[in-house]
mmCIF file of N, CA and C in Angstrom:
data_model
loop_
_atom_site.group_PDB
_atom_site.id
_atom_site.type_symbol
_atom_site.label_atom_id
_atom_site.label_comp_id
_atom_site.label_asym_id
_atom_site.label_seq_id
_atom_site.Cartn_x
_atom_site.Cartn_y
_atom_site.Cartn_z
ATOM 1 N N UNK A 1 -16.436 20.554 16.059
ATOM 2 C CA UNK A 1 -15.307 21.322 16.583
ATOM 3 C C UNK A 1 -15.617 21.839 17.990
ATOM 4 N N UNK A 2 -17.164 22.199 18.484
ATOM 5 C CA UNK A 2 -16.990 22.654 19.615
ATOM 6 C C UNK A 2 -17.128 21.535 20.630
ATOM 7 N N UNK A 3 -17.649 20.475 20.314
ATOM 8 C CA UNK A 3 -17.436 19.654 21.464
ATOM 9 C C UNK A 3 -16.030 19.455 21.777
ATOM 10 N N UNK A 4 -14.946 19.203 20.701
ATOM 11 C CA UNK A 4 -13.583 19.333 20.809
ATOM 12 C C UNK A 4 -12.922 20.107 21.584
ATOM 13 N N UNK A 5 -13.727 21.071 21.441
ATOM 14 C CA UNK A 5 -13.112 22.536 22.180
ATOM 15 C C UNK A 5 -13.440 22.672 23.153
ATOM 16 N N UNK A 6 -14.675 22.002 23.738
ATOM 17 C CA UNK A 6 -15.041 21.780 25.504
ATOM 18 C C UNK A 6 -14.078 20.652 25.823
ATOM 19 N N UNK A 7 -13.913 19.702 25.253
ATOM 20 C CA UNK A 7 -12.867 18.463 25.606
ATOM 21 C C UNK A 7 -11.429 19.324 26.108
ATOM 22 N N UNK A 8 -10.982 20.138 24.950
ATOM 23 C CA UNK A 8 -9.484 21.109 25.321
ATOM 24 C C UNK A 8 -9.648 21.603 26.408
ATOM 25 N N UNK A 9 -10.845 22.273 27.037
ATOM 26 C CA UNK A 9 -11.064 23.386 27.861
ATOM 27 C C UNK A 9 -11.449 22.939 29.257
ATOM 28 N N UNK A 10 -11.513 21.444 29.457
ATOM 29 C CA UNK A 10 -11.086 20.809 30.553
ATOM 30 C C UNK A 10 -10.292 20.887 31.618
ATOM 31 N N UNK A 11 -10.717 20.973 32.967
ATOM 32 C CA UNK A 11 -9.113 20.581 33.435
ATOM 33 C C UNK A 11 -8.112 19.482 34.064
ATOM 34 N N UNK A 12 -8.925 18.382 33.509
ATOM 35 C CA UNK A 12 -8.682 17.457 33.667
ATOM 36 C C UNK A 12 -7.533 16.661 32.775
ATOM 37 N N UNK A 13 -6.147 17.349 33.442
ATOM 38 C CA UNK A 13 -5.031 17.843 32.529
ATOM 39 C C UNK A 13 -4.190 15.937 32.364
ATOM 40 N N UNK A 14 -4.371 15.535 33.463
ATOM 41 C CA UNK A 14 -4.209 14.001 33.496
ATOM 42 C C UNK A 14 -4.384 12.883 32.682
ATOM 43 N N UNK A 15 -5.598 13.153 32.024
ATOM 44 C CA UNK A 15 -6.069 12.702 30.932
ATOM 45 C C UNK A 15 -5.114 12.464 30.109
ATOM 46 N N UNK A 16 -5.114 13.889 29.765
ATOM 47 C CA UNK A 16 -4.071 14.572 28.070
ATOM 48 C C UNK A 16 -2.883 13.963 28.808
ATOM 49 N N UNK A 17 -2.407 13.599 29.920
ATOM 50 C CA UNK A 17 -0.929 13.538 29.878
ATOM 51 C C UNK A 17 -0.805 11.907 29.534
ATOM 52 N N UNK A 18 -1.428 10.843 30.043
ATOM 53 C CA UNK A 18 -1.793 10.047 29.995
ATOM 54 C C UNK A 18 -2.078 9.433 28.301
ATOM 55 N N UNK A 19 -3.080 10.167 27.949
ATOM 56 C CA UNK A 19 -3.017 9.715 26.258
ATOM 57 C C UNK A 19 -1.938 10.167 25.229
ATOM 58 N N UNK A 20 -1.196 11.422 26.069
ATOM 59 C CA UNK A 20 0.230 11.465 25.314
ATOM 60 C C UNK A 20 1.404 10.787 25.413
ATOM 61 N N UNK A 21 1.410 10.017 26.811
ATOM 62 C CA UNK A 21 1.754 9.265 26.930
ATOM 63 C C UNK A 21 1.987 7.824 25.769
ATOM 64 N N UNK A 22 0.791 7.429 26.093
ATOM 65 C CA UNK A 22 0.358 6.090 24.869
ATOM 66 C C UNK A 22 0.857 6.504 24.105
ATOM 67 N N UNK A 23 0.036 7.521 22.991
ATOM 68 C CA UNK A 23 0.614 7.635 21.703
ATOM 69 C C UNK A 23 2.117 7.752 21.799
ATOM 70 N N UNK A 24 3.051 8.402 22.238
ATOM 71 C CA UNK A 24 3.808 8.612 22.190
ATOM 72 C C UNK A 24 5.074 7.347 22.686
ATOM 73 N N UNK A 25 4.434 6.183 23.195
ATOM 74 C CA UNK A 25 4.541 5.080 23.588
ATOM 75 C C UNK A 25 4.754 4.435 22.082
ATOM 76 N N UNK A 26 3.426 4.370 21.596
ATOM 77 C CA UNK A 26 2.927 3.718 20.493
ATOM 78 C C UNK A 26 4.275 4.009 19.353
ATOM 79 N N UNK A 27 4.141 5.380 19.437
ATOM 80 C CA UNK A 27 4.727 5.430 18.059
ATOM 81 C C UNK A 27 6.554 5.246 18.063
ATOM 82 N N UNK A 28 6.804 5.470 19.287
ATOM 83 C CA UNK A 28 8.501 4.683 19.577
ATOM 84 C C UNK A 28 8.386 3.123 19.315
ATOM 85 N N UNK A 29 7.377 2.351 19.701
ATOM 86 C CA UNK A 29 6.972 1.005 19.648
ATOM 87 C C UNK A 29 7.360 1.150 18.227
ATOM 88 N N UNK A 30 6.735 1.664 17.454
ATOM 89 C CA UNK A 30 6.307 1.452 16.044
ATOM 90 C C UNK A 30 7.753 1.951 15.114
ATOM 91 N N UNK A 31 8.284 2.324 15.437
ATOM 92 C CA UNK A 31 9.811 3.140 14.780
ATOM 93 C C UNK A 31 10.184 2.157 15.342
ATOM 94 N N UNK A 32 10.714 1.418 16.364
ATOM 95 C CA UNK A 32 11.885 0.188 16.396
ATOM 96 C C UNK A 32 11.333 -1.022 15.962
ATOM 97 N N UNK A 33 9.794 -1.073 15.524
ATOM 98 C CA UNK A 33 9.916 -2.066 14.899
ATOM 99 C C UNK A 33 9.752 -2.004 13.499
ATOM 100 N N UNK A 34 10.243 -0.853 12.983
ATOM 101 C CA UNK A 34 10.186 -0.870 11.744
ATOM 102 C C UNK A 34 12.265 -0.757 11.429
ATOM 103 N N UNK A 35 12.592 -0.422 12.492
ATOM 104 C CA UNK A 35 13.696 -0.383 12.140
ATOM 105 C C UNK A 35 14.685 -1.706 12.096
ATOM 106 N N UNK A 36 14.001 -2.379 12.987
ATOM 107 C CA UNK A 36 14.274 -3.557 13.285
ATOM 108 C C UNK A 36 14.038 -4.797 11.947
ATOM 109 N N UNK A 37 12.899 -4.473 11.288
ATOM 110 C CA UNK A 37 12.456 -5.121 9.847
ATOM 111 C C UNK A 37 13.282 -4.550 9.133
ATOM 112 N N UNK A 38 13.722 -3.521 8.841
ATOM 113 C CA UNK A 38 14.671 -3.160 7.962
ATOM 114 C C UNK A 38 15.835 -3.703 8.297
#
């Protein structure tokens, strides 16, 4: 947990925007193609 918590305490805010990005990429990816199979 505390290495986690030095990772949060970064300010290397670019990062986080960047990998929220993806995921958040990912998982729209992943809802139209499930909607799409249905």
């Amino acid at each position: 947990m505390h290495v986690l918590s030095n990772f949060l305490d970064t300010k290397d805010k670019a990062f986080w925007r960047a990998l929220l990005g993806v995921v958040s990429l990912g998982v729209s990816i992943g809802l139209a193609a499930l909607i799409l199979q249905l």
